[in-house]
Amino acid sequence: MEKVVSGIRPTGNLHLGNYFGAVTSFVRMQEEYDCKFFIADWHSLTTHPKPADIRQSVDTILAEYLACGIDPNKATIYVQSDVPQVLELYLYLNMNAYLGELERVTTFKEKARQQPDNVNAGLLTYPTLMASDILIHRALKVPVGKDQEQNMEMARKCARRFNNIYGVDFFPEPQSFHFTAQAVKIPGLDGTGKMGKSQDNCIYLKDDEKTIKKKVMKAVTDCGPQSANSPKPEVIQNLFDIMNVVSSPDTVRFFDDKWNDCSIRYGDLKKQLAEDINNFCAPIRERIEQFSADKENLHRVAMQGAEKARQSAQQTLDEVRQIIGFHK
Ligand code: TYM
C-alpha cells in the first residue's frame, strides 16, 4: 500500500483552513492508503511556547483529529516528539542543506520579518525537519494545503540530494496530494491572504454559533458591485471561497446571481454563510468535546501510534545509517 504522511503544528485549535486544506484528505486517504498523521510539536518550538501550553495543544489536536473522523484503527496517529528517529535523519539532511536555499524559503523570510528578535536556527531548518517527517517513513504522498508547496519542494530536494550523494535510489520524491484539481487555500475573514492562526482571521472548528456569527458579520467587504457581471474583488471572492466549501451549490449560485445582477446584500450573504459554517461545525464541535473529555483514550491512541511510527522510522534509519557508512 502506498505510504502517506502529514502533520499539523499544535499551536491552538484546528481552523477551517486546516480542515479543508488537509484534514478532509486525511479522512478520505485513510481508507485507501497506509497513512500516518502526526502532531508536529517540535515544529511549534520555533516560537518558544510554555510547556503547559504545548501539552494542552497536543491533546487538543489529538481530540480534534479523532473528532474529524481520523480513525486510529485505520491510520497511525502519533506525536512527532515520540519518534526520536526523526531527529537523527534531520541531522543527516541538515548536513546536505545549504544556507542560501534555506534563507530563500518564503515562510522563513516572512517569519524573520514577523519575529526579528527570534530568528533561530530551528526556523531556518524548518523545511529539513519537515522533510525528515516525510522521508523517515519513505512516504510518497503528503496531503497538505497550498501554503506548503515550497516546503514540499525542499523535501523533494532533500530526497534527491541524499540519493545523489550516496549513489542510491533510496528515498522516493514525495508529492503534495489533494483530491481537488488544485491545492486548497482557504482565505481568512480579514480580506487578506490565507486563514492562519498567526493572522487572527480564523474560524475554528470548535467555535460556537455565536462566535461564528460574530466573526462572519465582521468580515471585511467592499461597497458592492458597480456594474453587472463584474469580476469579484479579493475580499468578496474570499467569502465566496469559504461558501464554496461549507454551503450547497444552490446557495452559492443564488448569491453569485445576486452579485452578477448587482442586487447582492452582504448582510444576507454573511448571515447565510454563518449559518452554513455553524451547521458544518456543530457535529464536529460536539465530538471534540467528547474526545477531549477522555484523556486516557487520547493517551492510549498516542502511545499506540508512537509504537507503530517508531517501528517504521527505525527501519528507514537502519538503512540510512548503513548507506552513510555507520553501524546499524
Ligand atoms: P500547519 O500546522 O500550518 O497547517 C496544517 C495543514 O493545514 C493546511 N492549511 C491550510 N490549507 C488551506 N488553507 C489554509 N488557509 C490553510 N492553513 C493551513 C496546511 O497546508 C497544512 O497542510 N509545516 C506544516 C506541518 C508539518 C508537516 C510536516 C506537514 C510539519 N511536518 C510533514 C506535512 C508533512 C505546517 O506548519 O502546517
mmCIF file of C-alpha atoms and ligand atoms in Angstrom:
data_model
loop_
_atom_site.group_PDB
_atom_site.id
_atom_site.type_symbol
_atom_site.label_atom_id
_atom_site.label_comp_id
_atom_site.label_asym_id
_atom_site.label_seq_id
_atom_site.Cartn_x
_atom_site.Cartn_y
_atom_site.Cartn_z
ATOM 1 C CA MET A 1 0.000 0.000 0.000
ATOM 2 C CA GLU A 2 1.282 3.467 -0.855
ATOM 3 C CA LYS A 3 2.584 5.422 2.108
ATOM 4 C CA VAL A 4 1.108 8.727 3.211
ATOM 5 C CA VAL A 5 2.369 11.141 5.876
ATOM 6 C CA SER A 6 1.181 14.526 7.047
ATOM 7 C CA GLY A 7 1.173 16.678 10.155
ATOM 8 C CA ILE A 8 -0.187 19.799 11.796
ATOM 9 C CA ARG A 9 1.527 22.107 14.284
ATOM 10 C CA PRO A 10 -0.133 22.213 17.716
ATOM 11 C CA THR A 11 -0.451 25.961 18.091
ATOM 12 C CA GLY A 12 -4.097 26.221 19.130
ATOM 13 C CA ASN A 13 -7.203 24.697 17.632
ATOM 14 C CA LEU A 14 -7.824 23.474 14.107
ATOM 15 C CA HIS A 15 -9.416 26.075 11.840
ATOM 16 C CA LEU A 16 -11.350 25.775 8.591
ATOM 17 C CA GLY A 17 -8.102 26.204 6.611
ATOM 18 C CA ASN A 18 -6.521 23.185 8.329
ATOM 19 C CA TYR A 19 -9.721 21.235 7.858
ATOM 20 C CA PHE A 20 -10.303 21.841 4.151
ATOM 21 C CA GLY A 21 -6.607 22.110 3.260
ATOM 22 C CA ALA A 22 -5.532 18.909 4.972
ATOM 23 C CA VAL A 23 -7.807 17.033 7.389
ATOM 24 C CA THR A 24 -10.586 16.178 4.878
ATOM 25 C CA SER A 25 -7.921 14.498 2.759
ATOM 26 C CA PHE A 26 -6.584 12.629 5.817
ATOM 27 C CA VAL A 27 -10.038 11.193 6.462
ATOM 28 C CA ARG A 28 -10.521 10.060 2.864
ATOM 29 C CA MET A 29 -6.988 8.766 2.399
ATOM 30 C CA GLN A 30 -7.050 6.521 5.472
ATOM 31 C CA GLU A 31 -9.497 4.288 3.581
ATOM 32 C CA GLU A 32 -7.075 3.598 0.734
ATOM 33 C CA TYR A 33 -3.510 4.188 1.896
ATOM 34 C CA ASP A 34 -1.039 3.322 4.638
ATOM 35 C CA CYS A 35 -1.470 6.632 6.483
ATOM 36 C CA LYS A 36 0.488 8.298 9.267
ATOM 37 C CA PHE A 37 -0.832 11.553 10.685
ATOM 38 C CA PHE A 38 1.140 13.284 13.393
ATOM 39 C CA ILE A 39 1.202 16.366 15.574
ATOM 40 C CA ALA A 40 4.260 18.473 14.775
ATOM 41 C CA ASP A 41 5.167 19.578 18.293
ATOM 42 C CA TRP A 42 8.881 20.005 17.520
ATOM 43 C CA HIS A 43 7.959 22.430 14.767
ATOM 44 C CA SER A 44 5.956 24.502 17.234
ATOM 45 C CA LEU A 45 9.099 25.176 19.337
ATOM 46 C CA THR A 46 10.239 27.898 16.931
ATOM 47 C CA THR A 47 8.046 30.328 18.894
ATOM 48 C CA HIS A 48 9.162 29.088 22.355
ATOM 49 C CA PRO A 49 5.785 28.019 23.796
ATOM 50 C CA LYS A 50 5.373 27.255 27.508
ATOM 51 C CA PRO A 51 5.455 23.530 28.477
ATOM 52 C CA ALA A 52 1.872 23.528 29.760
ATOM 53 C CA ASP A 53 0.662 25.132 26.537
ATOM 54 C CA ILE A 54 2.365 22.501 24.384
ATOM 55 C CA ARG A 55 0.834 19.662 26.407
ATOM 56 C CA GLN A 56 -2.588 21.241 26.155
ATOM 57 C CA SER A 57 -2.293 21.955 22.421
ATOM 58 C CA VAL A 58 -1.122 18.425 21.625
ATOM 59 C CA ASP A 59 -4.166 16.971 23.420
ATOM 60 C CA THR A 60 -6.392 19.451 21.637
ATOM 61 C CA ILE A 61 -5.200 18.451 18.172
ATOM 62 C CA LEU A 62 -5.399 14.752 19.072
ATOM 63 C CA ALA A 63 -9.031 15.157 20.127
ATOM 64 C CA GLU A 64 -9.762 17.230 17.024
ATOM 65 C CA TYR A 65 -8.150 14.662 14.697
ATOM 66 C CA LEU A 66 -10.435 11.998 16.188
ATOM 67 C CA ALA A 67 -13.475 14.276 16.127
ATOM 68 C CA CYS A 68 -12.911 14.935 12.415
ATOM 69 C CA GLY A 69 -13.010 11.200 11.731
ATOM 70 C CA ILE A 70 -9.376 10.092 11.671
ATOM 71 C CA ASP A 71 -9.617 6.545 12.920
ATOM 72 C CA PRO A 72 -6.701 5.061 14.906
ATOM 73 C CA ASN A 73 -7.703 1.624 13.615
ATOM 74 C CA LYS A 74 -7.170 2.771 10.041
ATOM 75 C CA ALA A 75 -4.391 5.361 10.298
ATOM 76 C CA THR A 76 -1.414 5.729 12.612
ATOM 77 C CA ILE A 77 -1.810 8.840 14.758
ATOM 78 C CA TYR A 78 1.249 9.975 16.692
ATOM 79 C CA VAL A 79 3.055 12.867 18.283
ATOM 80 C CA GLN A 80 6.240 13.884 16.448
ATOM 81 C CA SER A 81 8.364 14.125 19.621
ATOM 82 C CA ASP A 82 7.564 10.477 20.440
ATOM 83 C CA VAL A 83 9.596 9.404 17.414
ATOM 84 C CA PRO A 84 13.236 10.398 18.051
ATOM 85 C CA GLN A 85 14.405 8.706 14.824
ATOM 86 C CA VAL A 86 13.108 11.790 13.009
ATOM 87 C CA LEU A 87 15.814 13.887 14.657
ATOM 88 C CA GLU A 88 18.672 11.692 13.542
ATOM 89 C CA LEU A 89 17.501 11.928 9.946
ATOM 90 C CA TYR A 90 17.065 15.700 10.440
ATOM 91 C CA LEU A 91 20.759 15.911 11.335
ATOM 92 C CA TYR A 92 21.809 13.996 8.223
ATOM 93 C CA LEU A 93 19.582 16.086 5.954
ATOM 94 C CA ASN A 94 20.881 19.310 7.523
ATOM 95 C CA MET A 95 24.425 18.305 6.532
ATOM 96 C CA ASN A 96 23.301 18.428 2.896
ATOM 97 C CA ALA A 97 21.154 21.577 3.086
ATOM 98 C CA TYR A 98 22.667 24.944 2.263
ATOM 99 C CA LEU A 99 22.258 28.274 3.984
ATOM 100 C CA GLY A 100 21.350 30.121 0.785
ATOM 101 C CA GLU A 101 18.480 27.836 -0.184
ATOM 102 C CA LEU A 102 17.086 27.773 3.356
ATOM 103 C CA GLU A 103 17.235 31.566 3.580
ATOM 104 C CA ARG A 104 15.298 31.870 0.326
ATOM 105 C CA VAL A 105 12.259 29.938 1.661
ATOM 106 C CA THR A 106 9.352 32.408 1.719
ATOM 107 C CA THR A 107 7.971 31.286 5.081
ATOM 108 C CA PHE A 108 11.422 31.765 6.643
ATOM 109 C CA LYS A 109 11.621 35.285 5.249
ATOM 110 C CA GLU A 110 8.099 36.061 6.496
ATOM 111 C CA LYS A 111 8.765 34.693 9.990
ATOM 112 C CA ALA A 112 12.095 36.506 10.177
ATOM 113 C CA ARG A 113 10.189 39.721 9.420
ATOM 114 C CA GLN A 114 7.415 38.938 11.935
ATOM 115 C CA GLN A 115 9.749 37.931 14.787
ATOM 116 C CA PRO A 116 13.045 39.809 14.202
ATOM 117 C CA ASP A 117 14.220 39.114 17.767
ATOM 118 C CA ASN A 118 13.819 35.365 17.377
ATOM 119 C CA VAL A 119 15.280 34.303 14.022
ATOM 120 C CA ASN A 120 16.547 30.982 15.380
ATOM 121 C CA ALA A 121 18.239 28.068 13.610
ATOM 122 C CA GLY A 122 15.110 25.935 14.032
ATOM 123 C CA LEU A 123 13.204 28.441 11.955
ATOM 124 C CA LEU A 124 15.864 28.295 9.256
ATOM 125 C CA THR A 125 15.913 24.484 9.169
ATOM 126 C CA TYR A 126 12.130 24.107 9.468
ATOM 127 C CA PRO A 127 11.964 22.619 5.923
ATOM 128 C CA THR A 128 14.592 19.936 6.665
ATOM 129 C CA LEU A 129 12.686 18.859 9.786
ATOM 130 C CA MET A 130 9.547 18.655 7.673
ATOM 131 C CA ALA A 131 11.463 16.639 5.053
ATOM 132 C CA SER A 132 12.604 14.265 7.825
ATOM 133 C CA ASP A 133 8.993 13.777 8.959
ATOM 134 C CA ILE A 134 8.114 12.613 5.475
ATOM 135 C CA LEU A 135 11.267 10.750 4.422
ATOM 136 C CA ILE A 136 11.563 8.838 7.713
ATOM 137 C CA HIS A 137 8.587 6.766 6.510
ATOM 138 C CA ARG A 138 9.603 6.978 2.829
ATOM 139 C CA ALA A 139 6.163 8.372 2.103
ATOM 140 C CA LEU A 140 5.055 9.080 -1.462
ATOM 141 C CA LYS A 141 2.010 11.246 -0.862
ATOM 142 C CA VAL A 142 1.595 14.190 1.504
ATOM 143 C CA PRO A 143 -1.846 15.767 1.885
ATOM 144 C CA VAL A 144 -1.212 19.490 2.506
ATOM 145 C CA GLY A 145 -2.692 22.872 1.627
ATOM 146 C CA LYS A 146 -1.286 25.254 -0.960
ATOM 147 C CA ASP A 147 0.903 27.103 1.558
ATOM 148 C CA GLN A 148 3.163 24.050 1.974
ATOM 149 C CA GLU A 149 4.279 23.821 -1.655
ATOM 150 C CA GLN A 150 7.697 25.350 -1.127
ATOM 151 C CA ASN A 151 8.370 23.093 1.871
ATOM 152 C CA MET A 152 7.375 20.122 -0.269
ATOM 153 C CA GLU A 153 9.828 21.222 -2.950
ATOM 154 C CA MET A 154 12.546 21.260 -0.294
ATOM 155 C CA ALA A 155 11.538 17.747 0.844
ATOM 156 C CA ARG A 156 11.970 16.503 -2.720
ATOM 157 C CA LYS A 157 15.313 18.271 -2.962
ATOM 158 C CA CYS A 158 16.480 16.582 0.268
ATOM 159 C CA ALA A 159 15.453 13.160 -1.081
ATOM 160 C CA ARG A 160 17.141 13.749 -4.444
ATOM 161 C CA ARG A 161 20.310 15.090 -2.907
ATOM 162 C CA PHE A 162 20.683 12.209 -0.473
ATOM 163 C CA ASN A 163 20.219 9.722 -3.309
ATOM 164 C CA ASN A 164 22.764 11.553 -5.487
ATOM 165 C CA ILE A 165 25.416 11.956 -2.797
ATOM 166 C CA TYR A 166 25.362 8.279 -1.872
ATOM 167 C CA GLY A 167 24.598 6.938 -5.351
ATOM 168 C CA VAL A 168 21.430 5.164 -4.196
ATOM 169 C CA ASP A 169 17.792 5.148 -5.122
ATOM 170 C CA PHE A 170 16.589 5.052 -1.547
ATOM 171 C CA PHE A 171 14.228 7.955 -0.873
ATOM 172 C CA PRO A 172 11.227 8.423 -3.172
ATOM 173 C CA GLU A 173 10.365 12.040 -4.017
ATOM 174 C CA PRO A 174 7.211 12.845 -2.039
ATOM 175 C CA GLN A 175 4.367 14.680 -3.766
ATOM 176 C CA SER A 176 1.709 17.005 -2.339
ATOM 177 C CA PHE A 177 -1.692 15.418 -2.543
ATOM 178 C CA HIS A 178 -5.225 16.818 -2.770
ATOM 179 C CA PHE A 179 -8.469 15.374 -4.062
ATOM 180 C CA THR A 180 -9.397 18.683 -5.712
ATOM 181 C CA ALA A 181 -7.943 19.774 -9.062
ATOM 182 C CA GLN A 182 -5.735 22.313 -7.303
ATOM 183 C CA ALA A 183 -4.219 22.615 -3.844
ATOM 184 C CA VAL A 184 -6.644 24.258 -1.419
ATOM 185 C CA LYS A 185 -6.208 27.722 0.047
ATOM 186 C CA ILE A 186 -8.926 28.838 2.429
ATOM 187 C CA PRO A 187 -8.851 32.625 2.824
ATOM 188 C CA GLY A 188 -9.188 34.492 6.099
ATOM 189 C CA LEU A 189 -12.059 36.771 7.088
ATOM 190 C CA ASP A 190 -9.956 39.924 7.069
ATOM 191 C CA GLY A 191 -9.712 40.261 3.302
ATOM 192 C CA THR A 192 -6.022 39.421 3.237
ATOM 193 C CA GLY A 193 -4.390 36.136 2.264
ATOM 194 C CA LYS A 194 -4.986 32.772 3.863
ATOM 195 C CA MET A 195 -6.742 31.784 7.038
ATOM 196 C CA GLY A 196 -3.967 31.286 9.591
ATOM 197 C CA LYS A 197 -3.533 31.192 13.355
ATOM 198 C CA SER A 198 -0.969 33.964 13.442
ATOM 199 C CA GLN A 199 -3.198 36.231 11.338
ATOM 200 C CA ASP A 200 -6.091 36.192 13.841
ATOM 201 C CA ASN A 201 -8.589 35.730 10.980
ATOM 202 C CA CYS A 202 -9.749 32.175 11.646
ATOM 203 C CA ILE A 203 -12.912 30.286 12.293
ATOM 204 C CA TYR A 204 -12.063 27.334 14.488
ATOM 205 C CA LEU A 205 -13.887 24.016 14.296
ATOM 206 C CA LYS A 206 -14.726 24.370 17.981
ATOM 207 C CA ASP A 207 -16.163 27.920 17.700
ATOM 208 C CA ASP A 208 -19.761 28.090 18.933
ATOM 209 C CA GLU A 209 -22.656 29.505 16.929
ATOM 210 C CA LYS A 210 -22.434 32.957 18.484
ATOM 211 C CA THR A 211 -18.690 33.261 17.911
ATOM 212 C CA ILE A 212 -19.020 32.125 14.296
ATOM 213 C CA LYS A 213 -21.752 34.664 13.646
ATOM 214 C CA LYS A 214 -19.795 37.478 15.266
ATOM 215 C CA LYS A 215 -16.668 36.702 13.237
ATOM 216 C CA VAL A 216 -18.503 36.338 9.927
ATOM 217 C CA MET A 217 -20.591 39.502 10.387
ATOM 218 C CA LYS A 218 -17.342 41.426 10.961
ATOM 219 C CA ALA A 219 -15.676 40.033 7.803
ATOM 220 C CA VAL A 220 -14.258 42.717 5.521
ATOM 221 C CA THR A 221 -16.347 43.581 2.425
ATOM 222 C CA ASP A 222 -16.454 46.482 -0.047
ATOM 223 C CA CYS A 223 -19.126 48.937 -1.243
ATOM 224 C CA GLY A 224 -20.755 46.402 -3.591
ATOM 225 C CA PRO A 225 -20.693 45.596 -7.343
ATOM 226 C CA GLN A 226 -20.593 48.693 -9.553
ATOM 227 C CA SER A 227 -21.705 47.042 -12.793
ATOM 228 C CA ALA A 228 -23.391 43.781 -13.822
ATOM 229 C CA ASN A 229 -21.247 40.658 -14.187
ATOM 230 C CA SER A 230 -18.088 42.357 -12.928
ATOM 231 C CA PRO A 231 -15.235 40.285 -11.523
ATOM 232 C CA LYS A 232 -15.266 39.969 -7.744
ATOM 233 C CA PRO A 233 -12.580 41.798 -5.806
ATOM 234 C CA GLU A 234 -10.455 39.620 -3.493
ATOM 235 C CA VAL A 235 -12.346 40.444 -0.271
ATOM 236 C CA ILE A 236 -15.630 39.289 -1.794
ATOM 237 C CA GLN A 237 -14.156 36.312 -3.619
ATOM 238 C CA ASN A 238 -12.781 35.188 -0.235
ATOM 239 C CA LEU A 239 -16.296 34.956 1.228
ATOM 240 C CA PHE A 240 -17.449 33.012 -1.824
ATOM 241 C CA ASP A 241 -14.434 30.691 -1.476
ATOM 242 C CA ILE A 242 -15.472 29.846 2.088
ATOM 243 C CA MET A 243 -19.095 29.491 0.977
ATOM 244 C CA ASN A 244 -17.963 27.056 -1.709
ATOM 245 C CA VAL A 245 -16.713 24.590 0.890
ATOM 246 C CA VAL A 246 -19.479 24.829 3.503
ATOM 247 C CA SER A 247 -22.662 25.729 1.565
ATOM 248 C CA SER A 248 -24.721 23.896 -1.022
ATOM 249 C CA PRO A 249 -24.051 24.641 -4.719
ATOM 250 C CA ASP A 250 -27.572 26.163 -4.910
ATOM 251 C CA THR A 251 -26.741 28.667 -2.180
ATOM 252 C CA VAL A 252 -23.504 29.654 -3.905
ATOM 253 C CA ARG A 253 -25.336 30.059 -7.224
ATOM 254 C CA PHE A 254 -28.049 32.156 -5.564
ATOM 255 C CA PHE A 255 -25.551 34.689 -4.204
ATOM 256 C CA ASP A 256 -23.465 34.562 -7.363
ATOM 257 C CA ASP A 257 -26.553 35.574 -9.376
ATOM 258 C CA LYS A 258 -27.229 38.354 -6.888
ATOM 259 C CA TRP A 259 -23.660 39.588 -7.307
ATOM 260 C CA ASN A 260 -23.969 39.473 -11.077
ATOM 261 C CA ASP A 261 -27.196 41.491 -11.214
ATOM 262 C CA CYS A 262 -25.913 43.892 -8.528
ATOM 263 C CA SER A 263 -28.709 43.108 -6.050
ATOM 264 C CA ILE A 264 -26.473 41.411 -3.512
ATOM 265 C CA ARG A 265 -26.778 42.396 0.164
ATOM 266 C CA TYR A 266 -23.672 41.483 2.074
ATOM 267 C CA GLY A 267 -25.638 41.225 5.331
ATOM 268 C CA ASP A 268 -27.748 38.407 3.827
ATOM 269 C CA LEU A 269 -24.695 36.677 2.407
ATOM 270 C CA LYS A 270 -22.923 36.788 5.753
ATOM 271 C CA LYS A 271 -25.965 35.545 7.668
ATOM 272 C CA GLN A 272 -26.258 32.572 5.332
ATOM 273 C CA LEU A 273 -22.523 31.907 5.469
ATOM 274 C CA ALA A 274 -22.504 31.984 9.289
ATOM 275 C CA GLU A 275 -25.454 29.585 9.373
ATOM 276 C CA ASP A 276 -23.805 27.164 6.940
ATOM 277 C CA ILE A 277 -20.470 27.263 8.786
ATOM 278 C CA ASN A 278 -22.287 26.562 12.035
ATOM 279 C CA ASN A 279 -24.244 23.659 10.528
ATOM 280 C CA PHE A 280 -20.999 22.274 9.242
ATOM 281 C CA CYS A 281 -19.092 22.672 12.530
ATOM 282 C CA ALA A 282 -21.826 21.706 15.023
ATOM 283 C CA PRO A 283 -21.437 17.906 14.856
ATOM 284 C CA ILE A 284 -17.624 18.164 14.855
ATOM 285 C CA ARG A 285 -17.810 20.555 17.822
ATOM 286 C CA GLU A 286 -19.840 18.033 19.772
ATOM 287 C CA ARG A 287 -17.374 15.252 19.046
ATOM 288 C CA ILE A 288 -14.424 17.472 20.005
ATOM 289 C CA GLU A 289 -15.968 17.877 23.451
ATOM 290 C CA GLN A 290 -16.489 14.140 23.808
ATOM 291 C CA PHE A 291 -12.963 13.204 22.733
ATOM 292 C CA SER A 292 -11.364 15.987 24.808
ATOM 293 C CA ALA A 293 -13.058 14.702 27.942
ATOM 294 C CA ASP A 294 -11.442 11.270 27.709
ATOM 295 C CA LYS A 295 -7.747 11.996 28.264
ATOM 296 C CA GLU A 296 -6.973 8.344 28.868
ATOM 297 C CA ASN A 297 -8.190 7.446 25.405
ATOM 298 C CA LEU A 298 -6.121 10.254 23.864
ATOM 299 C CA HIS A 299 -3.063 8.976 25.680
ATOM 300 C CA ARG A 300 -3.728 5.423 24.505
ATOM 301 C CA VAL A 301 -4.128 6.497 20.880
ATOM 302 C CA ALA A 302 -0.870 8.475 21.007
ATOM 303 C CA MET A 303 1.066 5.607 22.628
ATOM 304 C CA GLN A 304 -0.175 3.040 20.111
ATOM 305 C CA GLY A 305 0.574 5.368 17.233
ATOM 306 C CA ALA A 306 4.056 6.166 18.546
ATOM 307 C CA GLU A 307 4.909 2.478 18.733
ATOM 308 C CA LYS A 308 3.964 1.903 15.083
ATOM 309 C CA ALA A 309 5.608 5.104 13.877
ATOM 310 C CA ARG A 310 8.870 4.292 15.686
ATOM 311 C CA GLN A 311 8.996 0.855 14.062
ATOM 312 C CA SER A 312 8.551 2.286 10.584
ATOM 313 C CA ALA A 313 11.068 5.067 11.309
ATOM 314 C CA GLN A 314 13.677 2.686 12.690
ATOM 315 C CA GLN A 315 13.568 0.553 9.555
ATOM 316 C CA THR A 316 14.404 3.581 7.431
ATOM 317 C CA LEU A 317 17.075 4.777 9.832
ATOM 318 C CA ASP A 318 18.835 1.387 9.907
ATOM 319 C CA GLU A 319 19.202 1.558 6.142
ATOM 320 C CA VAL A 320 20.201 5.222 6.150
ATOM 321 C CA ARG A 321 22.964 4.532 8.686
ATOM 322 C CA GLN A 322 24.285 1.724 6.549
ATOM 323 C CA ILE A 323 24.195 3.857 3.395
ATOM 324 C CA ILE A 324 26.072 6.672 5.161
ATOM 325 C CA GLY A 325 28.702 4.276 6.486
ATOM 326 C CA PHE A 326 27.718 3.961 10.135
ATOM 327 C CA HIS A 327 26.887 0.850 12.083
ATOM 328 C CA LYS A 328 23.227 -0.115 12.038
HETATM 329 P P1 TYM B 1 0.240 23.996 9.649
HETATM 330 O O1 TYM B 1 0.157 23.487 11.030
HETATM 331 O O2 TYM B 1 0.483 25.446 9.429
HETATM 332 O O3 TYM B 1 -1.062 23.619 8.842
HETATM 333 C C1 TYM B 1 -1.531 22.286 8.817
HETATM 334 C C2 TYM B 1 -2.150 21.951 7.481
HETATM 335 O O4 TYM B 1 -3.230 22.849 7.204
HETATM 336 C C3 TYM B 1 -3.040 23.457 5.937
HETATM 337 N N1 TYM B 1 -3.536 24.842 5.984
HETATM 338 C C4 TYM B 1 -4.314 25.376 5.039
HETATM 339 N N2 TYM B 1 -4.818 24.864 3.902
HETATM 340 C C5 TYM B 1 -5.602 25.662 3.164
HETATM 341 N N3 TYM B 1 -5.924 26.950 3.516
HETATM 342 C C6 TYM B 1 -5.432 27.490 4.641
HETATM 343 N N4 TYM B 1 -5.769 28.719 4.985
HETATM 344 C C7 TYM B 1 -4.591 26.701 5.467
HETATM 345 N N5 TYM B 1 -3.946 26.912 6.641
HETATM 346 C C8 TYM B 1 -3.292 25.753 6.940
HETATM 347 C C9 TYM B 1 -1.545 23.427 5.694
HETATM 348 O O5 TYM B 1 -1.249 23.493 4.322
HETATM 349 C C10 TYM B 1 -1.167 22.101 6.307
HETATM 350 O O6 TYM B 1 -1.381 21.059 5.400
HETATM 351 N N6 TYM B 1 4.764 22.582 8.142
HETATM 352 C C11 TYM B 1 3.432 22.109 8.398
HETATM 353 C C12 TYM B 1 3.352 20.985 9.416
HETATM 354 C C13 TYM B 1 4.231 19.845 9.082
HETATM 355 C C14 TYM B 1 4.039 18.900 8.042
HETATM 356 C C15 TYM B 1 5.139 18.022 8.124
HETATM 357 C C16 TYM B 1 3.053 18.726 7.069
HETATM 358 C C17 TYM B 1 5.378 19.525 9.732
HETATM 359 N N7 TYM B 1 5.919 18.421 9.155
HETATM 360 C C18 TYM B 1 5.253 16.949 7.237
HETATM 361 C C19 TYM B 1 3.189 17.647 6.193
HETATM 362 C C20 TYM B 1 4.277 16.780 6.279
HETATM 363 C C21 TYM B 1 2.625 23.278 8.942
HETATM 364 O O7 TYM B 1 3.145 24.209 9.513
HETATM 365 O O8 TYM B 1 1.303 23.146 8.823
#
